Coordinates of C-alpha atoms in Angstrom, one line a residue:
X180 CA -31.6 36.8 -21.0
X181 CA -34.7 37.2 -23.1
X182 CA -38.3 38.1 -23.2
X183 CA -41.1 35.5 -23.4
X184 CA -44.8 35.6 -24.2
X185 CA -47.5 33.0 -24.9
X186 CA -51.2 32.2 -25.3
X187 CA -52.9 28.9 -24.7
X188 CA -56.4 28.6 -26.1
X189 CA -58.2 28.8 -29.4
X190 CA -59.8 32.2 -29.3
X191 CA -58.4 34.2 -32.2
X192 CA -59.0 37.5 -30.4
X193 CA -56.1 36.7 -28.1
X194 CA -53.5 36.0 -30.7
X195 CA -49.9 36.8 -30.1
X196 CA -49.9 39.4 -32.9
X197 CA -46.3 40.7 -32.4
X198 CA -43.5 40.9 -30.0
X199 CA -42.9 44.6 -30.4
X200 CA -43.4 45.3 -26.7
X201 CA -40.6 42.9 -25.9
X202 CA -38.1 43.5 -28.7
X203 CA -35.8 45.6 -26.5
X204 CA -35.2 42.5 -24.3
X205 CA -34.0 40.4 -27.2
X206 CA -32.4 42.3 -30.0
X207 CA -30.5 39.2 -31.4
X208 CA -33.5 37.1 -32.6
X209 CA -37.2 36.7 -32.3
X210 CA -39.7 34.1 -33.2
X211 CA -43.4 33.0 -32.7
X212 CA -44.2 29.3 -32.8
X213 CA -47.8 28.3 -33.3
X214 CA -49.0 24.8 -32.3
X215 CA -52.3 23.0 -31.8
X216 CA -52.8 24.3 -28.3
X217 CA -51.7 27.9 -28.7
X218 CA -48.5 29.9 -29.4
X219 CA -45.2 30.8 -27.8
X220 CA -43.1 33.9 -28.6
X221 CA -39.5 34.6 -27.7
X222 CA -37.0 37.5 -28.2
X223 CA -33.4 36.6 -27.6
X224 CA -30.4 38.3 -26.1
X225 CA -27.7 35.8 -27.0
X226 CA -25.3 35.1 -24.0
X227 CA -24.7 31.3 -24.0
X228 CA -24.2 29.4 -27.3
X229 CA -24.6 32.2 -29.8
X230 CA -25.6 29.8 -32.6
X231 CA -29.0 30.2 -34.1
X232 CA -29.8 26.6 -33.3
X233 CA -30.2 27.7 -29.7
X234 CA -32.9 30.1 -30.6
X235 CA -36.4 29.7 -29.0
X236 CA -39.1 28.5 -28.7
X237 CA -37.3 25.2 -28.3
X238 CA -38.6 21.6 -28.5
X239 CA -37.3 18.7 -26.5
X240 CA -35.7 16.0 -28.6
X241 CA -38.8 13.8 -28.5
X242 CA -41.0 16.9 -29.1
X243 CA -43.0 16.1 -26.0
X244 CA -42.3 19.6 -24.6
X245 CA -42.0 23.1 -25.9
X246 CA -40.2 25.8 -23.9
X247 CA -39.7 29.5 -23.8
X248 CA -37.2 30.6 -21.2
X249 CA -35.9 33.9 -19.9
X250 CA -32.8 34.0 -17.7
X251 CA -29.7 31.9 -17.0
X252 CA -29.1 28.5 -15.4
X253 CA -25.6 29.0 -14.1
X254 CA -25.1 25.3 -13.2
X255 CA -26.4 23.9 -16.4
X256 CA -23.1 22.1 -17.2
X257 CA -23.2 20.2 -13.9
X258 CA -26.9 19.3 -14.4
X259 CA -26.1 18.0 -17.9
X260 CA -23.4 15.7 -16.4
X261 CA -25.6 14.6 -13.5
X262 CA -28.9 13.9 -15.3
X263 CA -28.3 14.0 -19.1
X264 CA -25.1 12.0 -19.6
X265 CA -26.9 9.7 -22.0
X266 CA -28.8 12.4 -23.9
X267 CA -27.4 13.6 -27.2
X268 CA -27.8 17.4 -27.2
X269 CA -28.0 19.5 -30.3
X270 CA -26.6 22.7 -28.8
X271 CA -24.4 23.9 -25.9
X272 CA -27.2 26.1 -24.5
X273 CA -28.7 26.1 -21.0
X274 CA -32.1 26.2 -22.7
X275 CA -31.7 22.8 -24.1
X276 CA -30.4 21.4 -20.8
X277 CA -33.5 22.9 -19.1
X278 CA -36.1 21.4 -21.4
X279 CA -34.4 18.0 -21.4
X280 CA -34.2 18.1 -17.6
X281 CA -37.9 18.7 -17.6
X282 CA -38.4 15.7 -19.9
X283 CA -36.5 13.6 -17.4
X284 CA -37.5 15.0 -14.0
X285 CA -40.6 17.1 -14.6
X286 CA -41.3 20.0 -12.3
X287 CA -38.9 18.5 -9.8
X288 CA -36.0 19.8 -11.9
X289 CA -36.7 23.3 -10.6
X290 CA -35.2 22.3 -7.2
X291 CA -31.9 21.7 -8.9
X292 CA -31.7 25.0 -10.8
X293 CA -29.2 27.6 -9.7
X294 CA -29.9 30.8 -11.5
X295 CA -32.5 33.4 -12.4
X296 CA -35.4 32.4 -14.6
X297 CA -38.9 32.6 -15.8
X298 CA -40.1 30.0 -18.2
X299 CA -43.1 28.3 -19.7
X300 CA -43.3 24.6 -20.7
X301 CA -46.2 23.2 -22.8
X302 CA -46.9 19.4 -22.6
X303 CA -47.9 18.4 -26.1
X304 CA -49.4 15.2 -24.9
X305 CA -51.4 16.3 -21.8
X306 CA -52.1 19.8 -23.2
X307 CA -51.0 21.5 -20.0
X308 CA -48.9 24.6 -19.5
X309 CA -46.6 25.1 -16.6
X310 CA -45.0 28.5 -15.9
X311 CA -42.2 28.9 -13.3
X312 CA -40.5 31.9 -11.7
X313 CA -37.2 31.8 -9.9
X314 CA -36.9 31.7 -6.1
X315 CA -36.2 35.4 -5.5
X316 CA -38.1 36.9 -8.4
X317 CA -35.2 38.2 -10.4
X318 CA -37.0 37.5 -13.7
X319 CA -40.6 38.8 -14.1
X320 CA -43.7 36.9 -15.3
X321 CA -47.2 38.2 -15.7
X322 CA -50.2 36.1 -16.5
X323 CA -53.9 36.4 -17.0
X324 CA -56.9 34.1 -17.5
X325 CA -59.8 35.4 -19.5
X326 CA -62.6 33.7 -21.4
X327 CA -60.9 30.3 -20.9
X328 CA -57.6 31.6 -22.4
X329 CA -54.3 31.7 -20.6
X330 CA -51.8 34.4 -21.4
X331 CA -48.4 35.2 -20.1
X332 CA -45.5 37.6 -20.8
X333 CA -42.3 38.9 -19.3
X334 CA -43.7 42.5 -19.3
X335 CA -47.2 43.7 -18.6
X336 CA -47.2 45.9 -21.7
X337 CA -46.8 42.8 -23.9
X338 CA -49.6 40.9 -22.1
X339 CA -52.0 43.9 -22.3
X340 CA -51.3 44.1 -26.0
X341 CA -52.4 40.5 -26.4
X342 CA -55.8 41.2 -25.1
X343 CA -58.7 42.2 -27.4
X344 CA -59.5 45.3 -25.4
X345 CA -57.5 47.6 -23.1
X346 CA -57.6 46.2 -19.5
X347 CA -59.1 48.3 -16.7
X348 CA -57.0 49.8 -14.0
X349 CA -56.9 48.2 -10.6
X350 CA -57.7 50.8 -7.9
X351 CA -56.0 48.7 -5.2
X352 CA -52.7 48.7 -7.1
X353 CA -52.8 52.5 -7.5
X354 CA -53.2 53.0 -3.8
X355 CA -50.4 50.5 -3.0
X356 CA -48.2 52.4 -5.5
X357 CA -48.6 55.6 -3.6
X358 CA -47.9 53.8 -0.3
X359 CA -44.8 51.9 -1.4
X360 CA -43.6 53.5 -4.6
X361 CA -44.2 50.2 -6.4
X362 CA -47.0 47.8 -7.1
X363 CA -46.3 44.5 -5.1
X364 CA -47.2 41.1 -6.4
X365 CA -49.5 39.4 -7.1
X366 CA -51.1 42.7 -8.0
X367 CA -50.5 44.5 -11.3
X368 CA -51.9 47.9 -12.4
X369 CA -54.5 46.1 -14.5
X370 CA -57.5 44.2 -13.2
X371 CA -57.2 40.5 -14.2
X372 CA -53.5 40.5 -14.8
X373 CA -51.3 39.1 -12.0
X374 CA -47.6 38.7 -11.3
X375 CA -46.6 35.1 -10.6
X376 CA -44.9 35.3 -7.2
X377 CA -41.2 34.4 -6.7
X378 CA -40.6 30.7 -6.0
X379 CA -43.9 29.7 -7.5
X380 CA -45.2 27.4 -10.2
X381 CA -48.5 27.7 -11.9
X382 CA -50.2 25.0 -14.0
X383 CA -53.0 25.6 -16.5
X384 CA -55.0 22.5 -17.5
X385 CA -57.3 24.2 -20.0
X386 CA -59.9 25.2 -17.4
X387 CA -58.2 26.3 -14.2
X388 CA -54.9 27.5 -12.7
X389 CA -53.2 25.7 -9.8
X390 CA -50.3 27.5 -8.1
X391 CA -47.7 26.0 -5.8
X392 CA -44.9 27.5 -3.9
X393 CA -41.6 25.6 -4.2
X394 CA -39.3 27.9 -2.3
X395 CA -39.4 30.7 0.3
X396 CA -36.8 32.6 2.3
X397 CA -37.1 30.8 5.6
X398 CA -34.8 31.7 8.5
X399 CA -33.4 28.7 10.3
X400 CA -34.1 28.3 14.0
X401 CA -30.9 26.4 14.5
X402 CA -27.9 28.6 13.6
X403 CA -24.5 27.4 12.6
X404 CA -22.2 27.0 15.6
X405 CA -19.1 28.5 14.1
X406 CA -16.6 31.1 15.1
X407 CA -16.3 34.5 13.4
X408 CA -13.3 33.4 11.4
X409 CA -15.1 30.2 10.3
X410 CA -18.2 32.2 9.3
X411 CA -16.1 34.7 7.3
X412 CA -14.5 31.8 5.4
X413 CA -17.8 30.1 4.7
X414 CA -19.5 33.2 3.4
X415 CA -16.5 34.5 1.4
X416 CA -16.1 31.1 -0.3
X417 CA -19.8 31.1 -1.3
X418 CA -19.6 34.7 -2.6
X419 CA -16.6 33.8 -4.7
X420 CA -18.4 30.7 -6.1
X421 CA -21.4 32.8 -6.9
X422 CA -19.3 35.4 -8.7
X423 CA -17.5 32.7 -10.7
X424 CA -20.8 31.2 -11.9
X425 CA -21.9 34.6 -13.1
X426 CA -18.8 35.2 -15.1
X427 CA -19.7 32.3 -17.4
X428 CA -20.6 33.8 -20.7
X429 CA -19.8 33.7 -24.4
X430 CA -20.0 37.5 -24.6
X431 CA -18.1 40.3 -22.7
X432 CA -18.8 40.8 -19.0
X433 CA -18.4 43.8 -16.8
X434 CA -19.6 45.1 -13.4
X435 CA -21.7 48.1 -12.2
X436 CA -19.5 49.8 -9.7
X437 CA -20.7 52.3 -7.1
X438 CA -19.0 53.6 -4.0
X439 CA -20.7 50.8 -1.9
X440 CA -19.1 47.8 -0.3
X441 CA -21.4 45.3 -2.1
X442 CA -20.5 46.3 -5.7
X443 CA -16.9 46.8 -4.6
X444 CA -16.6 43.2 -3.3
X445 CA -18.2 41.8 -6.5
X446 CA -15.9 43.9 -8.7
X447 CA -12.8 42.9 -6.8
X448 CA -13.6 39.2 -7.0
X449 CA -14.7 39.4 -10.6
X450 CA -11.4 41.2 -11.5
X451 CA -9.4 38.4 -9.7
X452 CA -11.3 35.6 -11.4
X453 CA -11.7 37.0 -14.9
X454 CA -9.3 35.9 -17.6
X455 CA -9.7 39.3 -19.3
X456 CA -9.5 42.9 -18.2
X457 CA -12.7 43.6 -16.4
X458 CA -14.8 46.6 -17.6
X459 CA -16.5 48.6 -14.9
X460 CA -19.3 51.3 -15.1
X461 CA -20.2 54.2 -12.8
X462 CA -22.4 57.2 -13.0
X463 CA -21.9 60.5 -11.1
X464 CA -23.7 63.7 -10.4
X465 CA -22.7 67.3 -10.3
X466 CA -24.2 67.5 -6.8
X467 CA -21.3 66.2 -4.7
X468 CA -23.5 64.7 -2.0
X469 CA -24.8 62.2 -4.5
X470 CA -21.6 61.7 -6.6
X471 CA -19.9 58.3 -6.1
X472 CA -17.5 58.5 -9.1
X473 CA -14.3 59.3 -7.1
X474 CA -14.4 56.3 -4.7
X475 CA -15.6 54.1 -7.5
X476 CA -12.7 55.2 -9.7
X477 CA -10.3 54.4 -6.8
X478 CA -11.5 50.7 -6.7
X479 CA -11.3 50.5 -10.5
X480 CA -7.7 51.7 -10.3
X481 CA -6.9 49.3 -7.5
X482 CA -8.0 46.3 -9.7
X483 CA -6.8 47.7 -13.0
X484 CA -10.2 47.6 -14.7
X485 CA -11.2 49.4 -17.9
X486 CA -13.4 52.0 -16.2
X487 CA -16.2 54.0 -17.8
X488 CA -17.8 56.9 -16.0
X489 CA -20.5 59.4 -17.0
X490 CA -21.8 62.4 -15.0
X491 CA -25.3 63.7 -15.4
X492 CA -27.0 67.0 -14.7
X493 CA -30.6 67.9 -14.0
X494 CA -31.3 69.3 -17.5
X495 CA -30.2 66.0 -19.1
X496 CA -32.5 63.7 -17.3
X497 CA -36.0 64.5 -18.7
X498 CA -35.7 62.0 -21.6
X499 CA -34.5 59.3 -19.2
X500 CA -37.4 60.0 -16.8
X501 CA -39.9 59.7 -19.7
X502 CA -38.2 56.5 -21.0
X503 CA -38.1 54.8 -17.6
X504 CA -41.7 55.6 -16.7
X505 CA -42.9 54.2 -19.9
X506 CA -40.8 51.1 -19.9
X507 CA -42.0 49.9 -16.5
X508 CA -45.5 49.5 -18.0
X509 CA -47.2 50.4 -14.7
X510 CA -46.6 53.1 -12.1
X511 CA -43.1 52.7 -10.6
X512 CA -41.7 55.5 -8.4
X513 CA -38.3 54.4 -7.1
X514 CA -36.1 57.3 -8.1
X515 CA -33.0 55.1 -8.2
X516 CA -34.4 53.7 -11.4
X517 CA -33.0 56.7 -13.1
X518 CA -29.3 56.1 -12.4
X519 CA -30.0 52.4 -13.0
X520 CA -31.2 53.3 -16.5
X521 CA -28.2 55.5 -17.2
X522 CA -25.6 53.1 -16.0
X523 CA -27.3 50.3 -17.9
X524 CA -27.1 52.3 -21.1
X525 CA -23.5 53.1 -20.5
X526 CA -22.6 49.4 -19.8
X527 CA -24.6 48.2 -22.9
X528 CA -22.3 50.2 -25.1
X529 CA -19.4 47.9 -24.1
X530 CA -20.7 44.6 -22.8
X531 CA -23.8 42.4 -22.9
X532 CA -23.5 41.2 -19.2
X533 CA -22.9 43.2 -16.1
X534 CA -22.6 42.0 -12.5
X535 CA -23.9 44.2 -9.7
X536 CA -24.2 44.3 -5.9
X537 CA -27.9 44.0 -5.6
X538 CA -29.1 41.8 -2.6
X539 CA -26.2 42.5 -0.2
X540 CA -28.4 44.6 2.1
X541 CA -31.1 41.9 2.3
X542 CA -28.5 39.2 2.9
X543 CA -26.8 40.9 5.8
X544 CA -29.2 43.5 7.3
X545 CA -27.9 46.6 5.6
X546 CA -31.0 48.8 6.0
X547 CA -31.5 51.2 8.9
X548 CA -35.3 50.5 9.0
X549 CA -34.5 46.8 10.0
X550 CA -32.2 47.5 12.9
X551 CA -33.8 46.2 16.0
X552 CA -32.0 48.5 18.5
X553 CA -31.6 47.7 22.2
X554 CA -34.0 50.5 23.0
X555 CA -36.7 49.1 20.9
X556 CA -36.2 45.7 22.4
X557 CA -36.7 47.1 25.8
X558 CA -39.8 49.0 24.7
X559 CA -41.4 46.0 22.9
X560 CA -43.8 45.2 25.8
X561 CA -45.4 48.7 25.3
X562 CA -44.6 49.0 21.6
X563 CA -47.9 47.9 20.1
X564 CA -50.2 49.9 22.4
X565 CA -48.1 53.0 21.9
X566 CA -48.1 52.4 18.2
X567 CA -51.8 52.2 18.1
X568 CA -52.2 55.4 20.1
X569 CA -49.9 57.3 17.7
X570 CA -51.6 55.9 14.6
X571 CA -55.1 56.9 15.9
X572 CA -53.8 60.4 16.8
X573 CA -52.5 60.8 13.3
X574 CA -55.7 59.6 11.7
X575 CA -58.0 61.7 14.0
X576 CA -56.1 64.9 13.7
X577 CA -55.7 64.5 9.9
X578 CA -52.6 66.8 10.0
X579 CA -51.6 67.5 6.4
X580 CA -48.2 66.3 5.3
X581 CA -47.8 69.7 3.6
X582 CA -48.2 71.6 6.9
X583 CA -44.7 70.8 8.1
X584 CA -46.0 71.2 11.7
X585 CA -44.0 70.2 14.7
X586 CA -47.1 68.4 16.0
X587 CA -47.4 66.2 12.9
X588 CA -43.6 65.4 12.9
X589 CA -43.7 64.4 16.5
X590 CA -46.7 62.1 16.0
X591 CA -45.1 60.6 12.9
X592 CA -41.8 60.0 14.6
X593 CA -43.6 58.5 17.6
X594 CA -45.6 56.2 15.4
X595 CA -42.4 54.8 13.9
X596 CA -40.2 54.5 16.9
X597 CA -42.8 53.2 19.4
X598 CA -44.0 50.7 16.8
X599 CA -43.6 47.0 16.9
X600 CA -40.5 46.6 14.8
X601 CA -42.4 44.5 12.2
X602 CA -45.0 47.2 11.8
X603 CA -42.2 49.8 11.8
X604 CA -40.6 48.0 8.8
X605 CA -43.9 48.0 6.9
X606 CA -44.6 51.7 7.6
X607 CA -41.1 53.1 7.2
X608 CA -41.5 53.5 3.5
X609 CA -45.1 54.6 3.3
X610 CA -44.5 57.5 1.0
X611 CA -48.1 58.7 1.3
X612 CA -49.3 57.3 4.6
X613 CA -52.9 56.8 5.8
X614 CA -53.5 60.3 6.9
X615 CA -52.1 61.7 3.6
X616 CA -54.6 59.7 1.6
X617 CA -57.6 62.0 2.5
X618 CA -55.7 65.0 1.0
X619 CA -54.0 63.2 -1.8
X620 CA -57.0 61.4 -3.3
X621 CA -60.4 62.5 -4.6
X622 CA -63.3 61.7 -2.3
X623 CA -64.5 58.9 -4.6
X624 CA -61.1 57.2 -4.9
X625 CA -60.5 57.6 -1.2
X626 CA -63.6 55.7 -0.4
X627 CA -62.9 53.0 -3.0
X628 CA -59.5 52.0 -1.6
X629 CA -60.4 51.8 2.1
X630 CA -58.7 48.7 3.7
X631 CA -56.4 48.0 0.7
X632 CA -53.2 48.7 2.6
X633 CA -54.3 46.8 5.7
X634 CA -55.0 43.8 3.5
X635 CA -51.6 43.9 1.9
X636 CA -49.9 44.3 5.3
X637 CA -51.7 41.2 6.5
X638 CA -50.7 39.3 3.4
X639 CA -47.0 40.2 4.1
X640 CA -47.2 39.1 7.7
X641 CA -49.1 35.9 7.1
X642 CA -47.1 32.8 7.9
X643 CA -44.1 34.7 9.0
X644 CA -41.5 32.6 10.7
X645 CA -41.8 32.2 14.5
X646 CA -39.3 31.4 17.2
X647 CA -36.5 33.1 15.3
X648 CA -34.7 36.3 16.1
X649 CA -36.4 39.6 15.3
X650 CA -33.8 40.5 12.6
X651 CA -34.7 37.3 10.7
X652 CA -38.3 38.3 10.6
X653 CA -37.5 41.7 9.3
X654 CA -35.3 40.3 6.6
X655 CA -38.1 37.8 5.7
X656 CA -40.4 40.8 5.1
X657 CA -37.7 42.3 2.8
X658 CA -37.6 39.1 0.7
X659 CA -41.4 39.0 0.5
X660 CA -42.0 42.6 -0.3
X661 CA -39.6 45.3 -1.3
X662 CA -36.9 43.1 -2.9
X663 CA -39.0 41.4 -5.5
X664 CA -41.5 44.2 -5.9
X665 CA -39.1 47.1 -6.1
X666 CA -35.4 46.5 -6.4
X667 CA -35.5 43.5 -8.8
X668 CA -38.1 45.1 -11.0
X669 CA -36.0 48.2 -11.2
X670 CA -32.9 46.5 -12.4
X671 CA -34.6 44.0 -14.8
X672 CA -36.4 46.7 -16.7
X673 CA -33.5 49.2 -16.6
X674 CA -31.0 46.7 -17.9
X675 CA -33.2 45.0 -20.4
X676 CA -34.3 48.3 -22.0
X677 CA -30.8 48.4 -23.4
X678 CA -30.3 44.7 -24.1
X679 CA -28.1 44.2 -21.1
X680 CA -28.1 41.2 -18.8
X681 CA -27.7 42.1 -15.1
X682 CA -26.4 39.4 -12.8
X683 CA -26.5 39.6 -9.0
X684 CA -24.1 37.3 -7.1
X685 CA -25.7 38.2 -3.8
X686 CA -29.0 36.8 -5.0
X687 CA -27.6 33.3 -5.4
X688 CA -30.1 31.1 -3.6
X689 CA -27.4 28.9 -2.0
X690 CA -25.8 32.1 -0.6
X691 CA -29.2 33.3 0.7
X692 CA -29.8 29.9 2.4
X693 CA -26.4 30.1 4.0
X694 CA -27.2 33.5 5.4
X695 CA -30.4 32.2 7.0
X696 CA -28.2 29.9 9.1
X697 CA -26.1 32.8 10.5
X698 CA -26.6 34.2 13.9
X699 CA -27.9 37.8 13.7
X700 CA -24.7 39.1 15.4
X701 CA -22.9 38.2 12.2
X702 CA -25.2 40.6 10.3
X703 CA -25.6 43.5 12.8
X704 CA -23.3 44.1 15.7
X705 CA -22.5 47.2 17.8
X706 CA -24.4 49.5 15.4
X707 CA -22.5 48.1 12.4
X708 CA -24.8 46.8 9.6
X709 CA -23.6 44.0 7.2
X710 CA -21.0 43.2 9.8
X711 CA -19.7 40.0 8.2
X712 CA -19.6 41.4 4.7
X713 CA -17.5 44.3 6.0
X714 CA -15.1 41.8 7.6
X715 CA -14.9 40.0 4.3
X716 CA -14.4 43.2 2.4
X717 CA -11.2 43.8 4.3
X718 CA -9.7 41.2 2.0
X719 CA -10.6 43.2 -1.1
X720 CA -11.2 46.9 -0.3
X721 CA -9.4 49.7 1.6
X722 CA -10.6 50.3 5.1
X723 CA -11.7 53.9 4.5
X724 CA -13.8 52.7 1.6
X725 CA -15.5 50.1 3.9
X726 CA -16.1 52.8 6.5
X727 CA -17.7 55.3 4.1
X728 CA -21.2 56.4 5.1
X729 CA -23.9 54.4 3.2
X730 CA -25.5 56.6 0.5
X731 CA -27.5 54.3 -1.6
X732 CA -28.1 54.7 -5.4
X733 CA -29.9 58.0 -4.9
X734 CA -30.5 61.1 -7.0
X735 CA -31.0 64.7 -5.9
X736 CA -34.7 64.6 -6.5
X737 CA -35.6 67.3 -3.9
X738 CA -33.4 69.8 -5.7
X739 CA -34.4 68.7 -9.2
X740 CA -38.1 68.9 -8.4
X741 CA -37.5 72.7 -7.7
X742 CA -36.3 73.2 -11.3
X743 CA -36.7 71.4 -14.6
X744 CA -38.1 68.1 -13.3
X745 CA -40.8 70.1 -11.4
X746 CA -41.6 71.9 -14.6
X747 CA -41.8 68.6 -16.4
X748 CA -44.3 67.4 -13.7
X749 CA -46.5 70.5 -14.3
X750 CA -46.4 70.0 -18.1
X751 CA -47.4 66.3 -17.8
X752 CA -50.2 67.1 -15.4
X753 CA -51.5 69.8 -17.6
X754 CA -51.8 67.4 -20.5
X755 CA -53.2 64.5 -18.5
X756 CA -56.6 65.4 -17.0
X757 CA -57.3 61.7 -16.3
X758 CA -55.0 62.0 -13.3
X759 CA -57.6 64.0 -11.5
X760 CA -60.0 61.1 -11.3
X761 CA -57.7 59.8 -8.6
X762 CA -55.7 62.8 -7.2
X763 CA -56.9 66.0 -5.7
X764 CA -55.9 68.7 -8.2
X765 CA -55.9 71.7 -6.0
X766 CA -53.8 70.0 -3.3
X767 CA -51.2 68.5 -5.8
X768 CA -50.7 71.9 -7.4
X769 CA -50.3 73.6 -4.0
X770 CA -47.6 70.9 -3.1
X771 CA -45.7 71.6 -6.3
X772 CA -45.8 75.4 -5.8
X773 CA -44.8 75.2 -2.1
X774 CA -42.0 72.8 -2.8
X775 CA -40.6 74.9 -5.6
X776 CA -40.7 78.0 -3.4
X777 CA -38.7 76.1 -0.7
X778 CA -41.5 76.2 1.9
X779 CA -41.6 72.4 2.2
X780 CA -39.6 69.4 1.0
X781 CA -41.8 66.8 -0.7
X782 CA -39.8 66.1 -3.8
X783 CA -39.9 62.3 -3.2
X784 CA -43.6 62.4 -3.0
X785 CA -43.9 64.5 -6.1
X786 CA -41.7 62.0 -7.9
X787 CA -44.4 59.4 -7.4
X788 CA -47.0 61.8 -8.8
X789 CA -44.8 62.5 -11.8
X790 CA -44.4 58.8 -12.6
X791 CA -48.1 58.1 -12.1
X792 CA -49.0 61.0 -14.4
X793 CA -46.7 59.7 -17.1
X794 CA -48.2 56.3 -16.8
X795 CA -51.7 57.7 -17.1
X796 CA -50.6 59.7 -20.2
X797 CA -49.5 56.5 -21.8
X798 CA -52.6 54.6 -20.8
X799 CA -54.8 57.1 -22.5
X800 CA -53.0 57.1 -25.8

């Protein structure tokens, strides 16, 4: 795991002046390599082959190609045997295997890679640059084209630092942030800077960029004709294989262990397969409703792990909030980033690699918002007309979200439950919905962002699989939107802030492709979500642990916002007048006051305001 950056072109104003904005991603080594066409930069977190000869940027043996690579290729040994048996390698690193594979197969080699990655390859002969991002978007990659220069970086802060002037903010992205709590790709907070989408390759030939999609989550129409017992064995074997790959490391490995089934299964299998005592990491809260430390400890005891646990309180979190908001480099409002930061810091004190349970909900339908119930199926013939009626009522009445009125709640609930399930999935996590916008935004900003959300929704729905079960379509939306835009961003930044490599067995693309062949009843059945995973979990976890109510990686944001975190919000807003170019000052202050008095509960919305304000504070410095 590392950080990468580069510039192709001859304009000195775009030089890669330093790697300071990436140094946390690679504390073990860093280097900038200049060449006739530009320059590559790399910061290294040494995981495989710790020798300095494996440092990057790295040339192919014939010096035809130069690579910078962030991530891990888990099957690099098999690929070496299959394609490079006659090539004498200088290291035992997956980086060298990757660049030599490119030398032999070109871009076709991407189809053979099993791992998480973002990398750039420069062809010294053709003077072309190719940048690649992994199938699911586990590793980030930003790029920009300006004045015939091509720039790229693992983090947007590094890329912005490479530009001769501060880039302007993109109004569309700010609106999408307040809708979804994250900025989805290909957008970034800056005009002219894009995120390379998951499963995509981009080629720069010196004058233009061509992008190509090489992989997408695609539900299969023809499902596997297998019994439940056979399906359980197939999926369990693939999960075990995925975990085994992710235990390969030349440094210590642990797991992030919550009270959930996903991380519990990963921890159990890792403990069985590891040749050393597994280290596990959990965080807890004083608020019992959010504390998962007791059930996590139970699983740690069951498998004899060396368990580490830390409990946090509201008065301790302000520094983490400020650190997290700054590290993301653009507005990011998922409050579960906070525990992700804290557990990453804890793990990094003991290991350099930690496995987690990310991706289990997307694999097997673990979210309530993507449960196509029997009632909704019956109502589908009238769903879209009813949805449109409720949506228009909400917009026409402009009922304020601060009002807490029964009328508004009834309309909002009707809009969700009478919706077409695809639309319901898109709108479920609209933190500030369309009727909120008129109160939330200044008049000028409100006018500027009209139609932005509709355009993004259309982008998500374009080319969606047809003639497949409804659940498959809903999961496809998750893989297109929230997974790469929110969850994977959260863990990448949180873990890499502390020089920790996070690995996710449930995001193995072969496991994902297997899941697309399963009938929906293996994922949701009789009101049980992640049905097949819970059947598999019976091999590894106690039944009462499997039956625990799903809590998610949440924090008590509603309560915290009434106290010290709410006070932090007021302090940041007071020192950041630039916020009021976008947000309505009187309305936001009223929300804070009413929430802290207990008149309304809008802590989750105020959390977005806090993170936006911290970003604006950083942007203006």
